[in-house]
Amino acid sequence: MTDTATAAPKADPMLHEDGSPERLAIDTIRTLSMDAVQKANSGHPGTPMALAPVGYTLWSKFLRYDPKHADWPNRDRFVLSVGHASMLLYALIHLAKIEEIGADGEKSGKEAVSLDDIKQFRQLSSKTPGHPEYRHTTGVETTTGPLGQGCGNSVGMAIAERWLAARYNKDGFTLFDHDVYTICGDGDMMEGVSAEAASLAGHLKLSNLCWIYDSNHISIEGATDLAFDEDVGLRFDAYGWNVIHVDDANDTAALTRAIETFKATNDKPTFIVVHSVIGYGSPKAGSEKAHGEPLGEENIRLTKQAYGWPEDKSFYVPDGVIEHFNGAIAERGAKLRDEWVALTDKYRDAYPELSAELDLLLKDELPEGWDADIPTFEADAKGVASRDSGGKVLNAIAKNVPWLIGGSADLAPSTKTDIKGQPSFEGDNYAGRNFHFGIREHGMGAIVNGMALSHLRSYGSTFLVFVDYMRAPVRLSAIMEVGAIWVFTHDSIGVGEDGPTHQPIEHLATLRAIPGLDTIRPSDANEVVAAWKAVLKDASTPAALIMSRQALPTLDRTKYASADGLEKGGYVLADSDGTPDVILIASGSEVSLAVDAHEKLKADGVKSRVVSMPSWYRYELQDAAYKESVLPREVRARVAIEMAGSIGWDRYVGLDGATVTMSTFGASAPLAKLQDKFGFTVDNVVKVARQVMETK
Amino acid sequence: MTDTATAAPKADPMLHEDGSPERLAIDTIRTLSMDAVQKANSGHPGTPMALAPVGYTLWSKFLRYDPKHADWPNRDRFVLSVGHASMLLYALIHLAKIEEIGADGEKSGKEAVSLDDIKQFRQLSSKTPGHPEYRHTTGVETTTGPLGQGCGNSVGMAIAERWLAARYNKDGFTLFDHDVYTICGDGDMMEGVSAEAASLAGHLKLSNLCWIYDSNHISIEGATDLAFDEDVGLRFDAYGWNVIHVDDANDTAALTRAIETFKATNDKPTFIVVHSVIGYGSPKAGSEKAHGEPLGEENIRLTKQAYGWPEDKSFYVPDGVIEHFNGAIAERGAKLRDEWVALTDKYRDAYPELSAELDLLLKDELPEGWDADIPTFEADAKGVASRDSGGKVLNAIAKNVPWLIGGSADLAPSTKTDIKGQPSFEGDNYAGRNFHFGIREHGMGAIVNGMALSHLRSYGSTFLVFVDYMRAPVRLSAIMEVGAIWVFTHDSIGVGEDGPTHQPIEHLATLRAIPGLDTIRPSDANEVVAAWKAVLKDASTPAALIMSRQALPTLDRTKYASADGLEKGGYVLADSDGTPDVILIASGSEVSLAVDAHEKLKADGVKSRVVSMPSWYRYELQDAAYKESVLPREVRARVAIEMAGSIGWDRYVGLDGATVTMSTFGASAPLAKLQDKFGFTVDNVVKVARQVMETK
């Protein structure tokens, strides 16, 4: 194909010059994209138009995918990191006739994206939202939109494939050998998260990973060379990738050769630089005006003319296009999947234990006795840091759940997240379970999401303050409802000497503010046990486990309430007879402080109650009667205690309560000095409790 | 210098083999660092020990810095991006005898870092906190610790120098020609933010920028090749930098040649890869054990032995070391500064207007009449998006404040932050005021901070949801108290069709949670005016301006209260006679909704009050009497309305109030459909208002 943007209209509006089904399919993708954006009066037509040949070539010639079984575990993964080009994906899903997966993975018999769905592009509750949404539309492997995230996810998916292959493949049983393809753009390449992920992918020699970089030289403000003229290919050389250039996105033969080279490469990931023209074929071709707005009716007419397309037809899919496109994919995919199903049946006999394990993994279930080795902790005034008890609990679970895997952004010795006795996941050992993500929090987040999307119970850990570097993937884990586990330690000014840059203040609030994220800050080792248990049981709710650096007393649970109360998010830990005069509410390291204040108040004849509130998310899910039993409406003298900012605690203390919290950044000093300075002492808590009792 | 870690102890404990002042100075830096970390029982000795020769060479031979005038505007900037190696910087400041800058920039005559200060390393209120803190310790150019930030800051500082030079230098008046040096480590190199900043620095050809990369092959989890084996030098080639290798950090001659090459390079930034041994000279040399913990008394003894240092002396500064080190710097620096002062005196006569402008800039003051061209907006029911009115106000101020400069992470056409008629800041035009940061939010944030640290009123803009990519620099602007201006548009589900990945929900709360950040969400064009005015007046408080995508009615301020109320954060916008039955509190786009509900309630005979609450930060600074006048304690029927998560609003509505807010992520659809779906309608607000009135 050698057409240019200025090609003259063709004589026969119904047929291309070359009359090939390929051209028809490609221009169908383009025109569906243009028409959908125009009808929605919103969206991004230019990139789907530019990349239609790439999508066509990859899907029709290479992608191993059974449209009737979109959840086949060994399917190739296709990630559209340029999520704004969602119409490219919707058009491909439509033309491939991917079948919607119903509730509980049942076959629905419905099209995942029908032509009517495409006509409802960007409308409320449609299958075709502005950016692709995982779980919402079958065929969408991950939610993309925030640039660079899809790149990172794809590294996680490629890691997952390598890990599954290393664990479950046996001689004669290649259960896993799929590839992961990602389409990324200039924006992805400018974002640091993709740089982090690419560097790690090169290090790990992920030869099952192929990024196709759409170099179109256009971004929203204009030509990319306003801000971006680095040699991206050379950069990927530096990362240890295999770099291939395709000079023209319309050259499907060159694209084919490039992807064949990828498939023949066994020692490194592949980066294909494809030069394209945004808005190809339209009067706006090659301009930022083709990026993020409808082309306009007249331009659409002219573009269809240039394609040799019927100008008066919208959402037009010529006869034979679906048969041609779906046929190629379905024939290859069904055969591969059938073979795979037959193989897994044999595998069941040959490797019954591994087979049973894999079944559980793929169903997001847990093995019987998964929690059998979790310790309970004896009362201990000296106690243990929750990062340490967390490490013990993690290890006890990891023993029985082999697909609980993860690591840290170069802080494992501090976050205590290593699985003892297990090797590292490295280029020469893909069976390893300990991941060295490097000092790349953002990349780690996106990668952990990609692993979770492949059914691994994956975790990533760093210091709580550095969640600032990886908020986007944490948020996306909540949007996607994947059970990624985030372990954030060093959770307060308890960090001590490292000072304000390393002491989280606002971070608890910023995590609690994310809808659907279960942020849990356990108060002692037994709440750590309850927290990990709660998290493991739910593979569709991501969780942030917030752990202390410093030792926390292990509370005497014969004297105070059981830590199982954590499942409800907040519970009465210590109480007095009758209606309390004051309620002390705390989380994490401040719970023992609240208990000490409670004992002091008790000695002074004040009836206080201590509520341990490790998870607001869980507490808010409880019914009104339970909440009333914990925080009775009539008791307005309430004090919340937390070595973090106050924001949000007012929900529980109200206008008449008070907070013992941080209102500034911290400082560099030993913890005891900081606790004095900022008022986290029994005396101060008692004083504030008496103040709110007087006010009420 | 060719010693190795295993060198035998020298015979004479008081003198090095070569007896050179250079060796003495270098080993003084090393031993001070070891001793300080040991005494604090906390900190990072290994990198100061490794990089002492680098710090020594750079400062003593090159740095243009007058220790008696640490605020000399044309000083070279030294950024320690590896902030955990703070003892390196404190030792350098001490040995250079930098003088503390007192209040109001007065000379204090005190040492910025005395030997006693070093002995108080990491203690409460000391001048030597765990990580270097800007404003806290003279000589610290920026607060570092979170890795990669210093790299980004340094790009901003280099940009600032180029801009100042382009604007103020004239023939014969080279007022600005300083360089910016940054020491960065493996962690910096793994973080995406430094990749983003480096790519832009290469694009902008910042030849005044030199990064010295400490390649020590060690990170916290062990050897860097656990996670990081890319060719970093080649990557910087790809970015368009000048790459130089120094094989041994102890080779001060090679370091000198490298820095000379940097100074002779005029068309690109320079990247010097220095291979070093962490914990050089100690038994832990070359190991991660030398990174983040004290060496231990015995190891310190052995290390001092290896250095040929008196084993029994702690915090030992041999005679002549300060004279040698300070002497070299002070002689060069004082001469340069004196010449500069003389030159600026002449400049005052030759270019009185520019000179006066520069004076204001350097004092963080504003020119008279700076706000003279800001428009006021007539009442208008159709109204204008606050991003649009924001763009108008920005332009009106920019007309009179030439050093108000900034740009966007490739979204200027949407965030409306271009300064009209002004050129772009590019490699061939450093006088430009519009910055194309590229799709690099994190890099933009760190760069804007660097610009602000050089007294520019710098701003960076993107969509609010993407603050997730740049939280660390926003936080650091608040820690440092620099007046960076963050413009975040598309501030709610008002984003519409782009869907949940692009619709901020929790982001307002996460910004409000940052101590010291003024987050302002204006309700209409006249509040936009008040917001920009308030922000400009305070150069030591960073602000986040939160702007809408969609049009907001311009309220009739003859009927309702003046928008000047914004200065107090919250104010009574609309009221009824006597004590209100219910108070409606809102910010931004929801204020007009509250006003409409108020009018409806009024028509129904309900006395309601509308409080516009654009800035919680400002509101919390008001005294109790003012707050009581806005939100009387006795009125408990309160409703907060905001198209964002509810977290934090309970502070104002209490246990008896309610919120009309978002409890889930948004959805992809036109805004009107979303408003219906999520209850942002007059009817729903009225309904909720009546509910809280009944409950009370």
CSV table of C-alpha atoms in Angstrom, one decimal, chain B residues 239-447:
chain,number,residue,atom,x,y,z
B,239,TYR,CA,18.5,11.9,24.8
B,240,GLY,CA,21.1,14.1,23.1
B,241,TRP,CA,23.5,14.6,26.0
B,242,ASN,CA,27.3,14.8,26.0
B,243,VAL,CA,28.3,11.6,27.8
B,244,ILE,CA,31.7,11.3,29.6
B,245,HIS,CA,33.0,8.3,31.6
B,246,VAL,CA,35.3,8.5,34.7
B,247,ASP,CA,36.4,5.1,35.6
B,248,ASP,CA,37.4,5.8,39.2
B,249,ALA,CA,35.8,8.3,41.6
B,250,ASN,CA,39.1,8.7,43.3
B,251,ASP,CA,40.7,10.0,40.1
B,252,THR,CA,40.4,13.7,40.7
B,253,ALA,CA,42.4,14.5,37.6
B,254,ALA,CA,39.9,12.6,35.4
B,255,LEU,CA,37.1,14.3,37.2
B,256,THR,CA,38.7,17.6,36.6
B,257,ARG,CA,39.0,16.9,32.9
B,258,ALA,CA,35.4,15.7,32.7
B,259,ILE,CA,34.1,18.9,34.3
B,260,GLU,CA,36.3,21.0,32.0
B,261,THR,CA,34.8,19.2,29.1
B,262,PHE,CA,31.4,20.1,30.4
B,263,LYS,CA,32.3,23.7,30.7
B,264,ALA,CA,33.6,23.7,27.1
B,265,THR,CA,30.4,22.1,25.7
B,266,ASN,CA,28.0,24.7,24.4
B,267,ASP,CA,25.3,22.7,22.7
B,268,LYS,CA,24.0,20.0,25.0
B,269,PRO,CA,23.9,19.0,28.6
B,270,THR,CA,26.6,16.8,30.1
B,271,PHE,CA,26.3,13.5,31.8
B,272,ILE,CA,29.4,12.3,33.6
B,273,VAL,CA,29.3,8.6,34.6
B,274,VAL,CA,31.6,8.1,37.6
B,275,HIS,CA,32.3,4.6,38.8
B,276,SER,CA,32.7,4.6,42.5
B,277,VAL,CA,32.9,2.2,45.4
B,278,ILE,CA,30.2,2.6,48.0
B,279,GLY,CA,31.7,2.9,51.6
B,280,TYR,CA,35.1,3.3,50.0
B,281,GLY,CA,37.9,2.3,52.3
B,282,SER,CA,35.8,0.4,54.8
B,283,PRO,CA,35.4,-3.3,55.4
B,284,LYS,CA,31.9,-3.0,54.0
B,285,ALA,CA,33.1,-1.3,50.8
B,286,GLY,CA,31.3,-2.3,47.7
B,287,SER,CA,28.4,-3.8,49.6
B,288,GLU,CA,24.8,-2.8,50.2
B,289,LYS,CA,25.7,-3.0,53.9
B,290,ALA,CA,27.6,0.3,53.5
B,291,HIS,CA,24.5,2.1,52.2
B,292,GLY,CA,21.9,2.8,54.8
B,293,GLU,CA,23.2,2.1,58.3
B,294,PRO,CA,26.2,3.1,60.5
B,295,LEU,CA,29.4,1.3,59.8
B,296,GLY,CA,29.9,0.3,63.4
B,297,GLU,CA,32.6,1.5,65.8
B,298,GLU,CA,35.1,-1.3,64.8
B,299,ASN,CA,34.6,-0.8,61.1
B,300,ILE,CA,35.1,2.9,61.6
B,301,ARG,CA,38.3,2.3,63.3
B,302,LEU,CA,39.5,0.0,60.5
B,303,THR,CA,38.4,2.5,57.9
B,304,LYS,CA,40.3,5.3,59.6
B,305,GLN,CA,43.3,3.1,59.7
B,306,ALA,CA,43.0,2.4,56.0
B,307,TYR,CA,42.7,6.1,55.3
B,308,GLY,CA,45.8,6.8,57.5
B,309,TRP,CA,43.6,8.7,59.9
B,310,PRO,CA,43.8,9.0,63.7
B,311,GLU,CA,41.7,6.1,64.8
B,312,ASP,CA,40.7,7.6,68.1
B,313,LYS,CA,39.4,10.9,66.8
B,314,SER,CA,35.9,11.6,65.9
B,315,PHE,CA,34.6,14.6,64.0
B,316,TYR,CA,38.3,15.4,63.3
B,317,VAL,CA,39.1,18.3,60.9
B,318,PRO,CA,42.8,18.5,60.5
B,319,ASP,CA,44.4,21.9,60.6
B,320,GLY,CA,44.5,23.6,57.3
B,321,VAL,CA,41.7,21.6,55.7
B,322,ILE,CA,39.1,24.4,56.0
B,323,GLU,CA,41.6,27.0,54.9
B,324,HIS,CA,42.5,24.9,51.9
B,325,PHE,CA,39.0,24.1,50.9
B,326,ASN,CA,37.2,27.3,51.8
B,327,GLY,CA,40.1,29.3,50.5
B,328,ALA,CA,39.9,28.0,47.0
B,329,ILE,CA,36.1,28.5,46.9
B,330,ALA,CA,36.0,31.8,48.7
B,331,GLU,CA,38.7,33.5,46.7
B,332,ARG,CA,37.1,32.6,43.3
B,333,GLY,CA,33.6,33.2,44.6
B,334,ALA,CA,34.1,36.5,46.2
B,335,LYS,CA,35.9,37.9,43.2
B,336,LEU,CA,33.1,36.7,40.9
B,337,ARG,CA,30.5,38.1,43.1
B,338,ASP,CA,32.2,41.4,43.6
B,339,GLU,CA,32.5,41.8,39.8
B,340,TRP,CA,28.8,40.9,39.5
B,341,VAL,CA,27.8,43.4,42.1
B,342,ALA,CA,29.8,46.1,40.3
B,343,LEU,CA,28.2,45.0,37.0
B,344,THR,CA,24.7,45.2,38.3
B,345,ASP,CA,25.4,48.7,39.6
B,346,LYS,CA,26.3,49.8,36.1
B,347,TYR,CA,23.4,47.8,34.7
B,348,ARG,CA,21.1,49.9,36.9
B,349,ASP,CA,22.1,53.0,35.0
B,350,ALA,CA,22.3,51.4,31.6
B,351,TYR,CA,19.0,49.5,31.9
B,352,PRO,CA,17.0,51.0,34.7
B,353,GLU,CA,13.7,49.3,33.8
B,354,LEU,CA,15.1,45.9,33.4
B,355,SER,CA,17.2,46.4,36.5
B,356,ALA,CA,14.2,47.4,38.6
B,357,GLU,CA,12.3,44.4,37.2
B,358,LEU,CA,15.1,42.1,38.1
B,359,ASP,CA,15.2,43.5,41.6
B,360,LEU,CA,11.5,42.7,42.1
B,361,LEU,CA,11.9,39.3,40.7
B,362,LEU,CA,14.8,38.4,43.0
B,363,LYS,CA,12.9,39.7,46.0
B,364,ASP,CA,9.8,37.8,45.1
B,365,GLU,CA,7.8,41.0,44.8
B,366,LEU,CA,5.4,42.1,42.2
B,367,PRO,CA,5.5,45.2,40.0
B,368,GLU,CA,3.1,48.0,40.8
B,369,GLY,CA,-0.1,47.7,38.8
B,370,TRP,CA,0.6,44.0,38.2
B,371,ASP,CA,-3.2,43.3,38.5
B,372,ALA,CA,-4.3,46.4,36.6
B,373,ASP,CA,-5.4,44.5,33.5
B,374,ILE,CA,-7.3,41.7,35.2
B,375,PRO,CA,-10.9,41.8,33.9
B,376,THR,CA,-14.0,41.5,36.0
B,377,PHE,CA,-16.8,39.4,34.5
B,378,GLU,CA,-20.4,40.4,34.1
B,379,ALA,CA,-23.1,38.1,35.4
B,380,ASP,CA,-23.9,35.6,32.7
B,381,ALA,CA,-26.1,32.5,33.1
B,382,LYS,CA,-24.4,30.7,30.3
B,383,GLY,CA,-21.0,31.6,31.8
B,384,VAL,CA,-17.6,30.4,30.9
B,385,ALA,CA,-15.4,27.4,31.9
B,386,SER,CA,-13.0,28.4,34.7
B,387,ARG,CA,-10.2,27.0,32.5
B,388,ASP,CA,-11.1,29.7,30.0
B,389,SER,CA,-11.5,32.5,32.5
B,390,GLY,CA,-8.4,31.3,34.1
B,391,GLY,CA,-6.5,31.6,30.8
B,392,LYS,CA,-7.8,35.2,30.4
B,393,VAL,CA,-6.7,36.1,34.0
B,394,LEU,CA,-3.3,34.4,33.6
B,395,ASN,CA,-2.7,36.4,30.4
B,396,ALA,CA,-3.8,39.7,32.0
B,397,ILE,CA,-1.3,39.1,34.8
B,398,ALA,CA,1.5,37.8,32.5
B,399,LYS,CA,1.3,41.1,30.6
B,400,ASN,CA,2.6,42.9,33.7
B,401,VAL,CA,4.7,40.2,35.4
B,402,PRO,CA,7.2,39.0,32.8
B,403,TRP,CA,8.6,36.3,35.0
B,404,LEU,CA,5.2,34.6,35.2
B,405,ILE,CA,6.1,31.7,32.9
B,406,GLY,CA,5.2,28.1,32.5
B,407,GLY,CA,3.3,25.6,30.4
B,408,SER,CA,1.7,22.3,30.2
B,409,ALA,CA,2.3,18.6,29.9
B,410,ASP,CA,1.1,18.7,26.3
B,411,LEU,CA,-2.3,20.0,27.1
B,412,ALA,CA,-2.1,23.7,26.8
B,413,PRO,CA,-4.9,23.9,24.2
B,414,SER,CA,-7.1,22.3,26.8
B,415,THR,CA,-5.8,23.8,30.0
B,416,LYS,CA,-5.7,27.3,28.3
B,417,THR,CA,-2.4,28.2,29.9
B,418,ASP,CA,-0.6,29.6,26.9
B,419,ILE,CA,0.5,33.2,27.2
B,420,LYS,CA,-0.8,34.7,24.0
B,421,GLY,CA,1.7,36.3,21.7
B,422,GLN,CA,4.7,35.0,23.5
B,423,PRO,CA,7.1,32.6,21.9
B,424,SER,CA,7.8,29.1,23.2
B,425,PHE,CA,10.8,28.4,25.4
B,426,GLU,CA,13.0,26.3,23.0
B,427,GLY,CA,16.7,25.6,22.4
B,428,ASP,CA,16.8,28.4,20.0
B,429,ASN,CA,14.8,30.9,22.0
B,430,TYR,CA,15.4,30.9,25.7
B,431,ALA,CA,13.4,34.1,26.1
B,432,GLY,CA,10.2,32.2,25.4
B,433,ARG,CA,7.6,32.1,28.1
B,434,ASN,CA,5.5,29.2,27.0
B,435,PHE,CA,6.9,25.8,28.0
B,436,HIS,CA,6.2,22.5,26.2
B,437,PHE,CA,7.0,20.0,28.9
B,438,GLY,CA,5.8,17.1,26.8
B,439,ILE,CA,3.7,14.3,28.1
B,440,ARG,CA,5.8,14.3,31.2
B,441,GLU,CA,3.7,15.4,34.2
B,442,HIS,CA,6.2,14.2,36.8
B,443,GLY,CA,9.1,15.8,35.1
B,444,MET,CA,7.1,19.0,34.7
B,445,GLY,CA,6.5,19.1,38.4
B,446,ALA,CA,10.1,18.7,39.4
B,447,ILE,CA,11.2,21.2,36.7
